[in-house]
mmCIF file of C-alpha atoms in Angstrom:
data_model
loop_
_atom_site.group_PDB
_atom_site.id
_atom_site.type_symbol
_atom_site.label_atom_id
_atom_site.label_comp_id
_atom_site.label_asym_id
_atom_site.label_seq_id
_atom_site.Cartn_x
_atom_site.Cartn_y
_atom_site.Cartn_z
ATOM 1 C CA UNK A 614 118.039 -71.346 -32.451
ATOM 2 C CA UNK A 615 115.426 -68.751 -33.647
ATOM 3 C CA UNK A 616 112.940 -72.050 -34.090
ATOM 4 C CA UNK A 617 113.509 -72.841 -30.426
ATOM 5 C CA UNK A 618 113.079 -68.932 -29.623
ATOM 6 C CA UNK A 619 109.574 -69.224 -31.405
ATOM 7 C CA UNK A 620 108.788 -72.071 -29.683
ATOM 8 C CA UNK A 621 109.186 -70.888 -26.449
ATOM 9 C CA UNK A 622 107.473 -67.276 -26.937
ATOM 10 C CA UNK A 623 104.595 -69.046 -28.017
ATOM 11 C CA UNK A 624 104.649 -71.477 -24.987
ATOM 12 C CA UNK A 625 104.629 -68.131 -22.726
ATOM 13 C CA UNK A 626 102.139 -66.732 -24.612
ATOM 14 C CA UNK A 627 100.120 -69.599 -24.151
ATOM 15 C CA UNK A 628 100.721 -69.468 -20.362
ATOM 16 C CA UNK A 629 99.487 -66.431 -20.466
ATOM 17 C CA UNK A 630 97.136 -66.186 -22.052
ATOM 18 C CA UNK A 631 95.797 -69.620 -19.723
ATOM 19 C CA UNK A 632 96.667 -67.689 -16.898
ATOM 20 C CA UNK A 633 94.437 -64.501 -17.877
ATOM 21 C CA UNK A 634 91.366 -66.593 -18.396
ATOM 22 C CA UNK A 635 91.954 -68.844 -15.570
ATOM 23 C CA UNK A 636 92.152 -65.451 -13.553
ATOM 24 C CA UNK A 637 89.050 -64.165 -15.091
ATOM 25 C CA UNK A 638 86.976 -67.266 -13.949
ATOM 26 C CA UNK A 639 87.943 -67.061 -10.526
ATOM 27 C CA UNK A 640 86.972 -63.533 -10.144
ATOM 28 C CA UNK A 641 83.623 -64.340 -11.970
ATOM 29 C CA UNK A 642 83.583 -66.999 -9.187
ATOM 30 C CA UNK A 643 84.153 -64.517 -6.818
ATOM 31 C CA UNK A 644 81.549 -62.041 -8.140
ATOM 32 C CA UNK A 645 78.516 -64.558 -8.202
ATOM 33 C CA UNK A 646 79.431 -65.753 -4.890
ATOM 34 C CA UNK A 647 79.671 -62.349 -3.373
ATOM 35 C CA UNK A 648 76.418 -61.340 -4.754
ATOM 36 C CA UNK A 649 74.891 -64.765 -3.792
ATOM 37 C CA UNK A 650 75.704 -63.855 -0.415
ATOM 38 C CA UNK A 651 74.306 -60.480 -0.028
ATOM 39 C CA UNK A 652 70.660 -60.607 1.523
ATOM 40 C CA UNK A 653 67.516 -59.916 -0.317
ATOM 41 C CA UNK A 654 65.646 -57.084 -0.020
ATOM 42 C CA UNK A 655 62.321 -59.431 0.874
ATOM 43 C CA UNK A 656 64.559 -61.312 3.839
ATOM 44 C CA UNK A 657 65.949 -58.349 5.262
ATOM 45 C CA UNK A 658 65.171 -57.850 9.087
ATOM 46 C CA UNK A 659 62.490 -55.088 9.530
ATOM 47 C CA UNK A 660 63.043 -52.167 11.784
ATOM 48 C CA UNK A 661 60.595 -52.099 14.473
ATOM 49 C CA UNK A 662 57.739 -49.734 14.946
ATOM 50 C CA UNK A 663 57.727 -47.951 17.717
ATOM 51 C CA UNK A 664 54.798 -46.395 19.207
ATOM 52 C CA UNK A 665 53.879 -43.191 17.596
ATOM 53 C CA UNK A 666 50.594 -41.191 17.375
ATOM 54 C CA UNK A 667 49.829 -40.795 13.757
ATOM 55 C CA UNK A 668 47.420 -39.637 11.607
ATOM 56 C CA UNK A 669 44.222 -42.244 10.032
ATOM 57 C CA UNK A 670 45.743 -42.250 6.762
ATOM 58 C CA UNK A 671 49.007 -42.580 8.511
ATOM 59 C CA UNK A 672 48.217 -45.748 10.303
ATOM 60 C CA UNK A 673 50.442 -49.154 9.359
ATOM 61 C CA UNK A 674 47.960 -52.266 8.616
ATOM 62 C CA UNK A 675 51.395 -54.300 8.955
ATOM 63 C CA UNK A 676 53.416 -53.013 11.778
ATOM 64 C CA UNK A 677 53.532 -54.445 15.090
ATOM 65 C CA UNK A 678 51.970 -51.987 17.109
ATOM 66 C CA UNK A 679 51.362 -53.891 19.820
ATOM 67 C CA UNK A 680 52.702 -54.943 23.251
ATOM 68 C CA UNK A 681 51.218 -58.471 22.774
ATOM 69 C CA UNK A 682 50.082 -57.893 19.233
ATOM 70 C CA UNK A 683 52.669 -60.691 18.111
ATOM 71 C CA UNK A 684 51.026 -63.225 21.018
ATOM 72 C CA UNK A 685 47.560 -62.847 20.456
ATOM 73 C CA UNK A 686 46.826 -62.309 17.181
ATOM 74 C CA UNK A 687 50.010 -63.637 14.917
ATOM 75 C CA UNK A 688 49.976 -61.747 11.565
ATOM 76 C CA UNK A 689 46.536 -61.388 11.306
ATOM 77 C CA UNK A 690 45.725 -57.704 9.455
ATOM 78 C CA UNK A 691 45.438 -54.791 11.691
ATOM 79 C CA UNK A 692 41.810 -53.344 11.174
ATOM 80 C CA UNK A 693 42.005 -49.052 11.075
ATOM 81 C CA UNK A 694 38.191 -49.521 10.251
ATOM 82 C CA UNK A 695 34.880 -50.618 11.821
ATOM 83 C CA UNK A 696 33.313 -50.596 8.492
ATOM 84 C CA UNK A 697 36.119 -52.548 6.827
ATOM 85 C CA UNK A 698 35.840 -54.911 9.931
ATOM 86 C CA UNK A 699 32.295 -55.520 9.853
ATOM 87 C CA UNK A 700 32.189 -57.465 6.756
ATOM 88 C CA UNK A 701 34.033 -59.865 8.292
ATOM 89 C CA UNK A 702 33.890 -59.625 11.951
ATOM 90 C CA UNK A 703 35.106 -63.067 13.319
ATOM 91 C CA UNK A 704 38.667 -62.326 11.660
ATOM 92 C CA UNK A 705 39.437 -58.564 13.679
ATOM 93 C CA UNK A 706 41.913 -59.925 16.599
ATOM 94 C CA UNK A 707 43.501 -55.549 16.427
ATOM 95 C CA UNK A 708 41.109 -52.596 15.808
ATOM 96 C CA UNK A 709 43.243 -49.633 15.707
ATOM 97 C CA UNK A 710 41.280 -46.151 15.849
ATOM 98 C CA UNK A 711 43.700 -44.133 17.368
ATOM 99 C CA UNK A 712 43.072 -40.239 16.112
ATOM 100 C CA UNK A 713 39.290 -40.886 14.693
ATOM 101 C CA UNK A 714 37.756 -37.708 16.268
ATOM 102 C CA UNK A 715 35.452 -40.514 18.165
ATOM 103 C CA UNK A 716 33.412 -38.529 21.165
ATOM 104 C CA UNK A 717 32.129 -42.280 22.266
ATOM 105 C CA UNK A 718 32.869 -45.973 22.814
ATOM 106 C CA UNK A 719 31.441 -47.556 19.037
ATOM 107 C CA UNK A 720 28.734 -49.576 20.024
ATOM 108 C CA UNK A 721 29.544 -51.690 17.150
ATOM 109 C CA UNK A 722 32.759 -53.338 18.972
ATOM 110 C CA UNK A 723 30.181 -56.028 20.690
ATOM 111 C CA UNK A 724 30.272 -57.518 17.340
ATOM 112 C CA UNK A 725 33.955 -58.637 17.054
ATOM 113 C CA UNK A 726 33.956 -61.669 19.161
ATOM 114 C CA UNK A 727 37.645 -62.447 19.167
ATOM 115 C CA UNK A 728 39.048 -58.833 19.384
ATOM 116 C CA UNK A 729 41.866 -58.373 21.226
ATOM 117 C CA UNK A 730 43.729 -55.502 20.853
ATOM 118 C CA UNK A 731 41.787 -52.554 20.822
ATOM 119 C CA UNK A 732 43.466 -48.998 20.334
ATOM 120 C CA UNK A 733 41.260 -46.064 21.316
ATOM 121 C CA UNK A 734 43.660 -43.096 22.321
ATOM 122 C CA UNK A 735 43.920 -39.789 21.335
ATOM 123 C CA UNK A 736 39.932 -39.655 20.887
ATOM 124 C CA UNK A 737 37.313 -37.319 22.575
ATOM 125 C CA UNK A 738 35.435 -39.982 24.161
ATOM 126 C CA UNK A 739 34.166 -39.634 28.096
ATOM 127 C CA UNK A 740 32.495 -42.503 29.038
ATOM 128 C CA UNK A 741 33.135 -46.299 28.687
ATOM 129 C CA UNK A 742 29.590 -48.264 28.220
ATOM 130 C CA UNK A 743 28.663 -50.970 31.016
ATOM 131 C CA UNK A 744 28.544 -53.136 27.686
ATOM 132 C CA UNK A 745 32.599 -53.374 27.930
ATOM 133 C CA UNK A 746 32.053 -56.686 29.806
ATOM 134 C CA UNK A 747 31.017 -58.483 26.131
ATOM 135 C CA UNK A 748 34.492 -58.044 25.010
ATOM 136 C CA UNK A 749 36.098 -60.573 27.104
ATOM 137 C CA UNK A 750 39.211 -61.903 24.843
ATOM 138 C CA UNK A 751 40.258 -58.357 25.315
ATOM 139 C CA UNK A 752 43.978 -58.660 26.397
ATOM 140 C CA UNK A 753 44.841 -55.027 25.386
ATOM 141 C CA UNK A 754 43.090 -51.829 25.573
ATOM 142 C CA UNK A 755 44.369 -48.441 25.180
ATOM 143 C CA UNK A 756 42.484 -45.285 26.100
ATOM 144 C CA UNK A 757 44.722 -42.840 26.779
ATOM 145 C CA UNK A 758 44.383 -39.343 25.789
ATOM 146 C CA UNK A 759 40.781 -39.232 26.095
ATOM 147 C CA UNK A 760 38.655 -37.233 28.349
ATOM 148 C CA UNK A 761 37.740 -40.196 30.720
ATOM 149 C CA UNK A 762 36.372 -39.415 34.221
ATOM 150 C CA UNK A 763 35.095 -42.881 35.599
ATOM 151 C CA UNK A 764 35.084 -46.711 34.813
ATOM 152 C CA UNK A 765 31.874 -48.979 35.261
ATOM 153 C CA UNK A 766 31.991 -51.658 37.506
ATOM 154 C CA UNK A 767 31.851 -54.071 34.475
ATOM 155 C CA UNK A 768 35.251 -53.616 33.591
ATOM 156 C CA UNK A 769 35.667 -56.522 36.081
ATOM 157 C CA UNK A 770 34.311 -58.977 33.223
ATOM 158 C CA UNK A 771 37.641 -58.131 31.253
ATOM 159 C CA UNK A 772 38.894 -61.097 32.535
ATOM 160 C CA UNK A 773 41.694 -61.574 29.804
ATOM 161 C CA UNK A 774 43.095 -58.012 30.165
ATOM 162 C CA UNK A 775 47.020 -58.266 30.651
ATOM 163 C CA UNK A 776 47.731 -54.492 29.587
ATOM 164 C CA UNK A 777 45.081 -51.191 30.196
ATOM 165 C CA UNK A 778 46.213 -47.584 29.548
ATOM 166 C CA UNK A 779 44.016 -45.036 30.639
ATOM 167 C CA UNK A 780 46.806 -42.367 31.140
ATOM 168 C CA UNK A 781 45.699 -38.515 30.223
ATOM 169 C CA UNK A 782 42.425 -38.453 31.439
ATOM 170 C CA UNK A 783 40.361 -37.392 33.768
ATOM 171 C CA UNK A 784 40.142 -39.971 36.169
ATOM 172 C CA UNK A 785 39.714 -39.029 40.369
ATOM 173 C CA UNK A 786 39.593 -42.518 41.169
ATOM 174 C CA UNK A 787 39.202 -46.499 40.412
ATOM 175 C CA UNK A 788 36.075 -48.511 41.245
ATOM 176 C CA UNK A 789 36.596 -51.417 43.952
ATOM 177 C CA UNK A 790 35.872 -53.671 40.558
ATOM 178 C CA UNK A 791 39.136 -53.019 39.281
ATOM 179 C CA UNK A 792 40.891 -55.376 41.516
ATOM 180 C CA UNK A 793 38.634 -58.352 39.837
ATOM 181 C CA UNK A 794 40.928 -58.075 36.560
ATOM 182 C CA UNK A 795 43.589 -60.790 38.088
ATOM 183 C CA UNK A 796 45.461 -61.184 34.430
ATOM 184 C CA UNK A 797 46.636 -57.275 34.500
ATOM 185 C CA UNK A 798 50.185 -57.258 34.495
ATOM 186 C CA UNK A 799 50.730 -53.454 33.279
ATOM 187 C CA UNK A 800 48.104 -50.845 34.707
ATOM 188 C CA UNK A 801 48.732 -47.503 33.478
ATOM 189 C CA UNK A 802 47.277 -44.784 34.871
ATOM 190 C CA UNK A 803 49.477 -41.471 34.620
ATOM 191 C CA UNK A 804 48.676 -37.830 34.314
ATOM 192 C CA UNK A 805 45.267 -38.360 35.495
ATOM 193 C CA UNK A 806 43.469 -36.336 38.796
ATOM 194 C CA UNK A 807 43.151 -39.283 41.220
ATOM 195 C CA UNK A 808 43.457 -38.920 44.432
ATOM 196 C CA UNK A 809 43.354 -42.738 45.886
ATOM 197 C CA UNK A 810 43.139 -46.135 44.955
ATOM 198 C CA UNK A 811 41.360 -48.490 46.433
ATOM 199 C CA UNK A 812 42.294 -51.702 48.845
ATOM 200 C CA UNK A 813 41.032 -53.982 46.196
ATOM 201 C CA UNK A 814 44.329 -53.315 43.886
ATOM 202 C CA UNK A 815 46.014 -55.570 45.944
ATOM 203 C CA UNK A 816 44.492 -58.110 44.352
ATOM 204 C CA UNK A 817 46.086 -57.613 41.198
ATOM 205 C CA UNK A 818 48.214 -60.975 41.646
ATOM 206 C CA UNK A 819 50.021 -60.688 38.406
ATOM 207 C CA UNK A 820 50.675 -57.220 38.665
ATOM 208 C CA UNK A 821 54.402 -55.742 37.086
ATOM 209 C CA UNK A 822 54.115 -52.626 36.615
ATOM 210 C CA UNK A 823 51.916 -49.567 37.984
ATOM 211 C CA UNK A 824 52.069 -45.852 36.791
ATOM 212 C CA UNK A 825 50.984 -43.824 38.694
ATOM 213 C CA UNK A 826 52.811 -40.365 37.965
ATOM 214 C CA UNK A 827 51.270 -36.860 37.501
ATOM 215 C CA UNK A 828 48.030 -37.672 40.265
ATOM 216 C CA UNK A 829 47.131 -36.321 43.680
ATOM 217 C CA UNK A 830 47.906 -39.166 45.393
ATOM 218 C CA UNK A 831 48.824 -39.066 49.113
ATOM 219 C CA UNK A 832 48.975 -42.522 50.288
ATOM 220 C CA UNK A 833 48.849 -45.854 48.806
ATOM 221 C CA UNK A 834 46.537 -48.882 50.589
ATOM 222 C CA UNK A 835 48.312 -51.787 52.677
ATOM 223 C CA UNK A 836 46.981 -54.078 50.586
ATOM 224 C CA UNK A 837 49.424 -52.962 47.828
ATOM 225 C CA UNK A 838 51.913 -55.474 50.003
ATOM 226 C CA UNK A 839 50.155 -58.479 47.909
ATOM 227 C CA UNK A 840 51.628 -57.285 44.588
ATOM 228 C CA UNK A 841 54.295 -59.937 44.869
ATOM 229 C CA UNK A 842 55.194 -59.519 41.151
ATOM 230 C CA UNK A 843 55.225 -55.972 41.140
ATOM 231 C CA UNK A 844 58.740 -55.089 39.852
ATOM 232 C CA UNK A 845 58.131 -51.221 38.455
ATOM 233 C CA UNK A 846 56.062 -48.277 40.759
ATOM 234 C CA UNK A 847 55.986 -45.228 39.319
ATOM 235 C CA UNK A 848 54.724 -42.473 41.644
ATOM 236 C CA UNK A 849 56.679 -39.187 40.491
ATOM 237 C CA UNK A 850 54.634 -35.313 40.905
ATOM 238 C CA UNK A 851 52.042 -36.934 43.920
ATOM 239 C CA UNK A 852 51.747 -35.762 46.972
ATOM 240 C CA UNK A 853 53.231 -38.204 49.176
ATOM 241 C CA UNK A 854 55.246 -37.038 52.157
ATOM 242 C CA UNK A 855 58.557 -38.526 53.570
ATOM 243 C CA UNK A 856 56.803 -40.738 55.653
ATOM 244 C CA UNK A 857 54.357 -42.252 53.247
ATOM 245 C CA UNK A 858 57.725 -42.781 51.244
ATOM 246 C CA UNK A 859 59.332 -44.737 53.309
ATOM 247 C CA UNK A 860 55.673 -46.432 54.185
ATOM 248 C CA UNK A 861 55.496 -47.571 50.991
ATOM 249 C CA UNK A 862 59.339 -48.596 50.131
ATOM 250 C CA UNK A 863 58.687 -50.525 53.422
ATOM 251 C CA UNK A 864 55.525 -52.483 51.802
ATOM 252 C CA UNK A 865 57.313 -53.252 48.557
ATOM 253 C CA UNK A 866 60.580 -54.232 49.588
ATOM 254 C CA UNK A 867 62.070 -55.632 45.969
ATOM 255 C CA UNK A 868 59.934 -53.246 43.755
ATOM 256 C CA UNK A 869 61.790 -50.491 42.212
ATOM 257 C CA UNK A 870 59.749 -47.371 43.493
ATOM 258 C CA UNK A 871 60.613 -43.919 41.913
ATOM 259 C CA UNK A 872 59.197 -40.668 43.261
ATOM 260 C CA UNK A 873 61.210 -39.074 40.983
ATOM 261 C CA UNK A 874 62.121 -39.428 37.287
ATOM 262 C CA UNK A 875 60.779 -43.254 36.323
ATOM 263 C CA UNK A 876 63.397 -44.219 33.828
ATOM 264 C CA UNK A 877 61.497 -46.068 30.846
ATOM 265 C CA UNK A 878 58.205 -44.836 32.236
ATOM 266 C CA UNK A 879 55.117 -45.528 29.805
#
């Protein structure tokens, strides 16, 4: 009897003992495949950059900065340096020199053939050069916060442009050449001092959106009916009257036109 007794106590203690290290592998199982699972720091998504003024030695060489950075120029570095871009020119698709202190347009830019993304802003500089017509890949040029108070008739030449910011200056007007640059599809030309536009916007065929807020505008031109893609007018703090409101709502019949707050306005 006490043989049998043995016998079986060590059979359970041999099931158990089975049963503890078959346990133990399947939660080592579990383990590796739990921490197979979890991502990788390298493949984790990256939060996007938003745009944010920032200081030189703040500026990202990496970040998408861009509204078409990722369709022009891929993942091709983002030059925060003439110098540094010089020594190899034909490679500089962004130039970002946001915040230099710059009081003029760097004659040097002529030398970057395929540059196409050009950030300017939040410079000093008052004139653009009638030599802006040699950068014709151009599809993106930001010169906002800058102290602005014309354009040359060259700009015409920019025939690649898709997106031009030239809000926070001290623009009164456009030239008639404006309305050459058929690629624009965003024209933005806020909290400036202008006081009309000419007829020749309407020939901005690809036109989406137009920002107009913070001017002394009074009246728009007819010719603003040919903006047939025109989806977004911002005309908030101008001086248009009722009738020049309803004038214009009448011209643009599918475009959303705000006089007041333009929700998402650049």
């Amino acid at each position: 009897m006490e043989n049998e007794q043995s016998k079986s106590n060590k059979i359970n203690w041999k099931s158990v003992l089975i049963g503890v290290i078959i346990g133990a592998i399947l939660i080592g199982f579990g383990v590796l495949i739990w921490f197979t699972l979890q991502p990788k720091p390298e493949e984790s998504t990256p939060t996007p950059t938003t745009r944010t003024s920032t200081t030189s030695a703040q500026k990202d060489e990496t970040a998408p900065l861009s509204t078409f950075y990722n369709l022009t120029c891929g993942q091709t570095q983002i030059y925060t340096s003439i110098e540094r871009g010089l020594k190899t020119p034909d490679k500089v698709c962004f130039l970002n020199l946001e915040l230099d202190g710059l009081t003029q347009f760097p004659p040097e830019l002529v030398r970057f053939p395929n540059l196409k993304v050009l950030f300017l802003h939040s410079n000093k500089i008052s004139k653009i050069p009638d030599n802006i017509d040699k950068l014709t890949n151009l599809v993106e040029l930001s010169l906002n916060h800058n102290e602005i108070s014309g354009l040359p008739n060259t700009v015409s030449k920019l025939s690649n442009l898709r997106r031009f910011d030239l809000s926070n200056n001290k623009l009164t007007g456009l030239p008639a050449a404006i309305g050459e640059i058929t690629s624009l599809e965003n024209l933005i030309l806020r909290d400036n001092q202008i006081t009309s536009l000419p007829s020749e916007v309407g020939k901005l065929k690809n036109l989406t959106q137009l920002y107009l807020a913070n001017n002394k505008l009074t009246q728009l031109p007819s010719e603003i009916v040919n903006l047939k893609k025109l989806w977004l007018l911002c005309l908030e703090n101008n001086n248009f009257d009722k009738n020049e409101q309803t004038r214009i709502k009448n011209l643009l019949p599918i475009t959303e036109v705000y006089f007041e707050t333009c929700p998402g306005g650049e």
